[in-house]
Amino acid sequence: LELDSLPPLRLEKLHQLVGQVPLTGLVMSVVEGMLSLLSNMLLVLLFTVYLMLGRDARDGLPADDVLHKVDDRTRAFIRGKVSLSLLVGGLTALVLWSSNL
């Protein structure tokens, strides 16, 4: 579509519509959303690494201690969630890649 081929009234109307689009607000909203998403992802990653690599608070306790069991189950849960998330992300990427999207 060439702008020179449009009638003058349509061209003027098109310029008015383009002028009404809040482009700055739209761009700022997208940037703000992306920064918020990145910030949340980094915080989740930081806490996950902290929980997975953190100091073992159960040193010196018997293996059948309640704290020992809770800690083992919590670590197993986090490992399972991370593994499932990686699997879903990988499969999603594979499907999108195979669909040429």
Tab-separated table of N, CA and C in Angstrom:
chain	number	residue	atom	x	y	z
A	1	LEU	N	0.852	-1.183	0.000
A	1	LEU	CA	0.000	0.000	0.000
A	1	LEU	C	0.895	1.241	0.000
A	2	GLU	N	0.736	2.050	-1.019
A	2	GLU	CA	1.509	3.284	-1.115
A	2	GLU	C	0.657	4.455	-0.648
A	3	LEU	N	1.251	5.309	0.156
A	3	LEU	CA	0.504	6.448	0.683
A	3	LEU	C	0.166	7.464	-0.395
A	4	ASP	N	0.989	7.563	-1.442
A	4	ASP	CA	0.729	8.537	-2.500
A	4	ASP	C	-0.520	8.190	-3.304
A	5	SER	N	-0.904	6.908	-3.309
A	5	SER	CA	-2.054	6.498	-4.106
A	5	SER	C	-3.378	6.704	-3.373
A	6	LEU	N	-3.350	7.076	-2.094
A	6	LEU	CA	-4.577	7.299	-1.337
A	6	LEU	C	-5.164	8.673	-1.665
A	7	PRO	N	-6.482	8.777	-1.660
A	7	PRO	CA	-7.100	10.104	-1.831
A	7	PRO	C	-6.702	11.005	-0.660
A	8	PRO	N	-6.664	12.316	-0.895
A	8	PRO	CA	-6.204	13.243	0.154
A	8	PRO	C	-6.995	13.144	1.457
A	9	LEU	N	-8.314	12.927	1.377
A	9	LEU	CA	-9.110	12.838	2.601
A	9	LEU	C	-8.745	11.597	3.415
A	10	ARG	N	-8.543	10.488	2.748
A	10	ARG	CA	-8.168	9.251	3.448
A	10	ARG	C	-6.765	9.369	4.038
A	11	LEU	N	-5.886	10.016	3.313
A	11	LEU	CA	-4.524	10.212	3.794
A	11	LEU	C	-4.531	11.085	5.047
A	12	GLU	N	-5.353	12.145	5.024
A	12	GLU	CA	-5.461	13.021	6.181
A	12	GLU	C	-6.046	12.262	7.385
A	13	LYS	N	-7.061	11.458	7.138
A	13	LYS	CA	-7.676	10.668	8.201
A	13	LYS	C	-6.667	9.664	8.781
A	14	LEU	N	-5.850	9.061	7.905
A	14	LEU	CA	-4.824	8.126	8.345
A	14	LEU	C	-3.789	8.832	9.227
A	15	HIS	N	-3.382	10.021	8.865
A	15	HIS	CA	-2.429	10.787	9.673
A	15	HIS	C	-3.037	11.147	11.030
A	16	GLN	N	-4.336	11.461	11.063
A	16	GLN	CA	-5.005	11.769	12.328
A	16	GLN	C	-5.029	10.537	13.238
A	17	LEU	N	-5.341	9.385	12.646
A	17	LEU	CA	-5.399	8.154	13.435
A	17	LEU	C	-4.030	7.776	13.982
A	18	VAL	N	-3.003	7.929	13.165
A	18	VAL	CA	-1.642	7.633	13.614
A	18	VAL	C	-1.241	8.583	14.731
A	19	GLY	N	-1.657	9.831	14.629
A	19	GLY	CA	-1.334	10.808	15.668
A	19	GLY	C	-2.026	10.520	16.983
A	20	GLN	N	-3.135	9.800	16.955
A	20	GLN	CA	-3.889	9.499	18.173
A	20	GLN	C	-3.367	8.264	18.908
A	21	VAL	N	-2.545	7.473	18.257
A	21	VAL	CA	-2.018	6.272	18.889
A	21	VAL	C	-1.013	6.679	19.967
A	22	PRO	N	-1.254	6.240	21.213
A	22	PRO	CA	-0.331	6.594	22.304
A	22	PRO	C	0.917	5.703	22.268
A	23	LEU	N	1.776	5.964	21.310
A	23	LEU	CA	2.934	5.103	21.074
A	23	LEU	C	3.901	5.105	22.251
A	24	THR	N	4.141	6.262	22.835
A	24	THR	CA	5.065	6.347	23.960
A	24	THR	C	4.547	5.533	25.144
A	25	GLY	N	3.286	5.671	25.435
A	25	GLY	CA	2.688	4.916	26.537
A	25	GLY	C	2.719	3.422	26.284
A	26	LEU	N	2.476	3.041	25.045
A	26	LEU	CA	2.487	1.630	24.677
A	26	LEU	C	3.887	1.048	24.821
A	27	VAL	N	4.880	1.751	24.323
A	27	VAL	CA	6.267	1.284	24.418
A	27	VAL	C	6.699	1.210	25.883
A	28	MET	N	6.369	2.211	26.669
A	28	MET	CA	6.738	2.213	28.083
A	28	MET	C	6.057	1.068	28.829
A	29	SER	N	4.814	0.787	28.492
A	29	SER	CA	4.094	-0.311	29.126
A	29	SER	C	4.742	-1.654	28.807
A	30	VAL	N	5.141	-1.851	27.566
A	30	VAL	CA	5.804	-3.100	27.170
A	30	VAL	C	7.158	-3.227	27.873
A	31	VAL	N	7.931	-2.149	27.899
A	31	VAL	CA	9.243	-2.183	28.556
A	31	VAL	C	9.079	-2.455	30.047
A	32	GLU	N	8.111	-1.818	30.674
A	32	GLU	CA	7.863	-2.018	32.099
A	32	GLU	C	7.471	-3.470	32.382
A	33	GLY	N	6.629	-4.030	31.544
A	33	GLY	CA	6.228	-5.424	31.710
A	33	GLY	C	7.391	-6.384	31.543
A	34	MET	N	8.246	-6.115	30.565
A	34	MET	CA	9.407	-6.983	30.337
A	34	MET	C	10.392	-6.898	31.503
A	35	LEU	N	10.619	-5.696	32.028
A	35	LEU	CA	11.518	-5.541	33.170
A	35	LEU	C	10.955	-6.214	34.419
A	36	SER	N	9.656	-6.131	34.612
A	36	SER	CA	9.025	-6.795	35.743
A	36	SER	C	9.152	-8.312	35.623
A	37	LEU	N	8.935	-8.827	34.436
A	37	LEU	CA	9.070	-10.260	34.192
A	37	LEU	C	10.502	-10.722	34.440
A	38	LEU	N	11.469	-9.975	33.938
A	38	LEU	CA	12.872	-10.313	34.128
A	38	LEU	C	13.251	-10.271	35.610
A	39	SER	N	12.779	-9.266	36.316
A	39	SER	CA	13.061	-9.135	37.744
A	39	SER	C	12.493	-10.326	38.510
A	40	ASN	N	11.255	-10.702	38.229
A	40	ASN	CA	10.642	-11.838	38.913
A	40	ASN	C	11.367	-13.139	38.593
A	41	MET	N	11.773	-13.322	37.342
A	41	MET	CA	12.494	-14.532	36.961
A	41	MET	C	13.821	-14.626	37.701
A	42	LEU	N	14.538	-13.520	37.810
A	42	LEU	CA	15.816	-13.523	38.513
A	42	LEU	C	15.646	-13.800	40.011
A	43	LEU	N	14.599	-13.257	40.605
A	43	LEU	CA	14.347	-13.519	42.023
A	43	LEU	C	14.007	-14.988	42.261
A	44	VAL	N	13.170	-15.556	41.420
A	44	VAL	CA	12.824	-16.966	41.560
A	44	VAL	C	14.063	-17.830	41.384
A	45	LEU	N	14.881	-17.518	40.406
A	45	LEU	CA	16.110	-18.274	40.178
A	45	LEU	C	17.048	-18.148	41.374
A	46	LEU	N	17.195	-16.949	41.904
A	46	LEU	CA	18.063	-16.723	43.055
A	46	LEU	C	17.594	-17.536	44.262
A	47	PHE	N	16.309	-17.491	44.580
A	47	PHE	CA	15.789	-18.241	45.724
A	47	PHE	C	15.889	-19.744	45.508
A	48	THR	N	15.683	-20.207	44.289
A	48	THR	CA	15.799	-21.637	44.001
A	48	THR	C	17.232	-22.101	44.204
A	49	VAL	N	18.181	-21.352	43.683
A	49	VAL	CA	19.593	-21.713	43.863
A	49	VAL	C	19.960	-21.663	45.340
A	50	TYR	N	19.475	-20.661	46.048
A	50	TYR	CA	19.762	-20.541	47.480
A	50	TYR	C	19.225	-21.750	48.239
A	51	LEU	N	17.994	-22.156	47.930
A	51	LEU	CA	17.409	-23.294	48.621
A	51	LEU	C	18.103	-24.606	48.271
A	52	MET	N	18.510	-24.742	47.023
A	52	MET	CA	19.128	-25.994	46.591
A	52	MET	C	20.577	-26.120	47.059
A	53	LEU	N	21.301	-25.030	47.128
A	53	LEU	CA	22.716	-25.084	47.484
A	53	LEU	C	23.004	-24.592	48.892
A	54	GLY	N	21.952	-24.235	49.607
A	54	GLY	CA	22.133	-23.658	50.937
A	54	GLY	C	22.769	-24.621	51.916
A	55	ARG	N	23.249	-24.073	53.010
A	55	ARG	CA	23.899	-24.865	54.054
A	55	ARG	C	22.902	-25.849	54.636
A	56	ASP	N	23.380	-27.032	54.951
A	56	ASP	CA	22.524	-28.072	55.503
A	56	ASP	C	22.300	-27.788	56.986
A	57	ALA	N	21.082	-27.432	57.355
A	57	ALA	CA	20.767	-27.052	58.728
A	57	ALA	C	20.580	-28.266	59.635
A	58	ARG	N	20.632	-29.445	59.088
A	58	ARG	CA	20.340	-30.640	59.871
A	58	ARG	C	21.593	-31.412	60.261
A	59	ASP	N	22.753	-30.807	60.135
A	59	ASP	CA	23.998	-31.480	60.515
A	59	ASP	C	23.940	-31.910	61.976
A	60	GLY	N	24.345	-33.136	62.241
A	60	GLY	CA	24.385	-33.642	63.601
A	60	GLY	C	23.074	-34.212	64.096
A	61	LEU	N	22.013	-34.125	63.287
A	61	LEU	CA	20.723	-34.672	63.703
A	61	LEU	C	20.588	-36.103	63.188
A	62	PRO	N	19.852	-36.932	63.899
A	62	PRO	CA	19.630	-38.289	63.396
A	62	PRO	C	18.837	-38.267	62.096
A	63	ALA	N	19.024	-39.308	61.269
A	63	ALA	CA	18.390	-39.348	59.949
A	63	ALA	C	16.875	-39.436	60.034
A	64	ASP	N	16.336	-39.898	61.158
A	64	ASP	CA	14.877	-40.014	61.278
A	64	ASP	C	14.249	-38.793	61.948
A	65	ASP	N	15.018	-37.744	62.146
A	65	ASP	CA	14.519	-36.509	62.737
A	65	ASP	C	13.502	-35.854	61.795
A	66	VAL	N	12.527	-35.177	62.372
A	66	VAL	CA	11.474	-34.525	61.581
A	66	VAL	C	12.065	-33.462	60.664
A	67	LEU	N	12.998	-32.668	61.151
A	67	LEU	CA	13.620	-31.625	60.327
A	67	LEU	C	14.326	-32.240	59.129
A	68	HIS	N	14.960	-33.364	59.336
A	68	HIS	CA	15.659	-34.084	58.266
A	68	HIS	C	14.659	-34.509	57.184
A	69	LYS	N	13.540	-35.056	57.609
A	69	LYS	CA	12.515	-35.516	56.654
A	69	LYS	C	11.889	-34.343	55.896
A	70	VAL	N	11.584	-33.270	56.619
A	70	VAL	CA	10.983	-32.091	55.977
A	70	VAL	C	11.943	-31.501	54.955
A	71	ASP	N	13.207	-31.412	55.323
A	71	ASP	CA	14.209	-30.864	54.414
A	71	ASP	C	14.362	-31.737	53.172
A	72	ASP	N	14.409	-33.048	53.351
A	72	ASP	CA	14.516	-33.957	52.201
A	72	ASP	C	13.318	-33.830	51.268
A	73	ARG	N	12.137	-33.780	51.844
A	73	ARG	CA	10.923	-33.686	51.018
A	73	ARG	C	10.826	-32.333	50.310
A	74	THR	N	11.246	-31.280	50.996
A	74	THR	CA	11.216	-29.949	50.371
A	74	THR	C	12.189	-29.886	49.194
A	75	ARG	N	13.382	-30.408	49.385
A	75	ARG	CA	14.359	-30.428	48.293
A	75	ARG	C	13.880	-31.290	47.129
A	76	ALA	N	13.262	-32.435	47.437
A	76	ALA	CA	12.734	-33.299	46.380
A	76	ALA	C	11.617	-32.589	45.621
A	77	PHE	N	10.772	-31.857	46.335
A	77	PHE	CA	9.684	-31.111	45.693
A	77	PHE	C	10.236	-30.036	44.757
A	78	ILE	N	11.217	-29.280	45.233
A	78	ILE	CA	11.801	-28.220	44.415
A	78	ILE	C	12.493	-28.810	43.193
A	79	ARG	N	13.240	-29.902	43.378
A	79	ARG	CA	13.883	-30.564	42.236
A	79	ARG	C	12.844	-31.028	41.222
A	80	GLY	N	11.742	-31.587	41.711
A	80	GLY	CA	10.672	-32.040	40.820
A	80	GLY	C	10.046	-30.889	40.048
A	81	LYS	N	9.783	-29.774	40.738
A	81	LYS	CA	9.183	-28.612	40.070
A	81	LYS	C	10.126	-28.036	39.011
A	82	VAL	N	11.406	-27.945	39.341
A	82	VAL	CA	12.382	-27.416	38.381
A	82	VAL	C	12.491	-28.348	37.184
A	83	SER	N	12.546	-29.647	37.436
A	83	SER	CA	12.634	-30.618	36.342
A	83	SER	C	11.407	-30.558	35.448
A	84	LEU	N	10.226	-30.483	36.057
A	84	LEU	CA	8.996	-30.409	35.272
A	84	LEU	C	8.941	-29.121	34.454
A	85	SER	N	9.379	-28.024	35.042
A	85	SER	CA	9.390	-26.751	34.313
A	85	SER	C	10.350	-26.806	33.130
A	86	LEU	N	11.517	-27.413	33.334
A	86	LEU	CA	12.469	-27.555	32.229
A	86	LEU	C	11.894	-28.446	31.127
A	87	LEU	N	11.219	-29.523	31.502
A	87	LEU	CA	10.612	-30.414	30.521
A	87	LEU	C	9.525	-29.699	29.725
A	88	VAL	N	8.649	-28.978	30.413
A	88	VAL	CA	7.570	-28.248	29.729
A	88	VAL	C	8.152	-27.166	28.830
A	89	GLY	N	9.154	-26.442	29.305
A	89	GLY	CA	9.792	-25.407	28.483
A	89	GLY	C	10.452	-25.998	27.253
A	90	GLY	N	11.146	-27.117	27.428
A	90	GLY	CA	11.799	-27.771	26.293
A	90	GLY	C	10.793	-28.284	25.275
A	91	LEU	N	9.717	-28.917	25.750
A	91	LEU	CA	8.697	-29.422	24.827
A	91	LEU	C	7.983	-28.278	24.111
A	92	THR	N	7.727	-27.196	24.822
A	92	THR	CA	7.100	-26.031	24.190
A	92	THR	C	7.998	-25.458	23.107
A	93	ALA	N	9.283	-25.324	23.407
A	93	ALA	CA	10.231	-24.830	22.407
A	93	ALA	C	10.290	-25.770	21.213
A	94	LEU	N	10.261	-27.066	21.454
A	94	LEU	CA	10.310	-28.043	20.356
A	94	LEU	C	9.074	-27.935	19.472
A	95	VAL	N	7.911	-27.805	20.081
A	95	VAL	CA	6.674	-27.670	19.300
A	95	VAL	C	6.678	-26.372	18.502
A	96	LEU	N	7.081	-25.270	19.114
A	96	LEU	CA	7.121	-23.989	18.403
A	96	LEU	C	8.157	-24.028	17.273
A	97	TRP	N	9.310	-24.640	17.531
A	97	TRP	CA	10.345	-24.748	16.518
A	97	TRP	C	9.859	-25.610	15.354
A	98	SER	N	9.193	-26.718	15.654
A	98	SER	CA	8.711	-27.590	14.583
A	98	SER	C	7.583	-26.957	13.788
A	99	SER	N	6.882	-26.002	14.396
A	99	SER	CA	5.792	-25.291	13.717
A	99	SER	C	6.297	-24.050	12.988
A	100	ASN	N	7.589	-23.793	13.045
A	100	ASN	CA	8.215	-22.597	12.446
A	100	ASN	C	7.631	-21.308	12.991
A	101	LEU	N	7.366	-21.276	14.290
A	101	LEU	CA	6.831	-20.055	14.908
A	101	LEU	C	7.903	-19.305	15.623
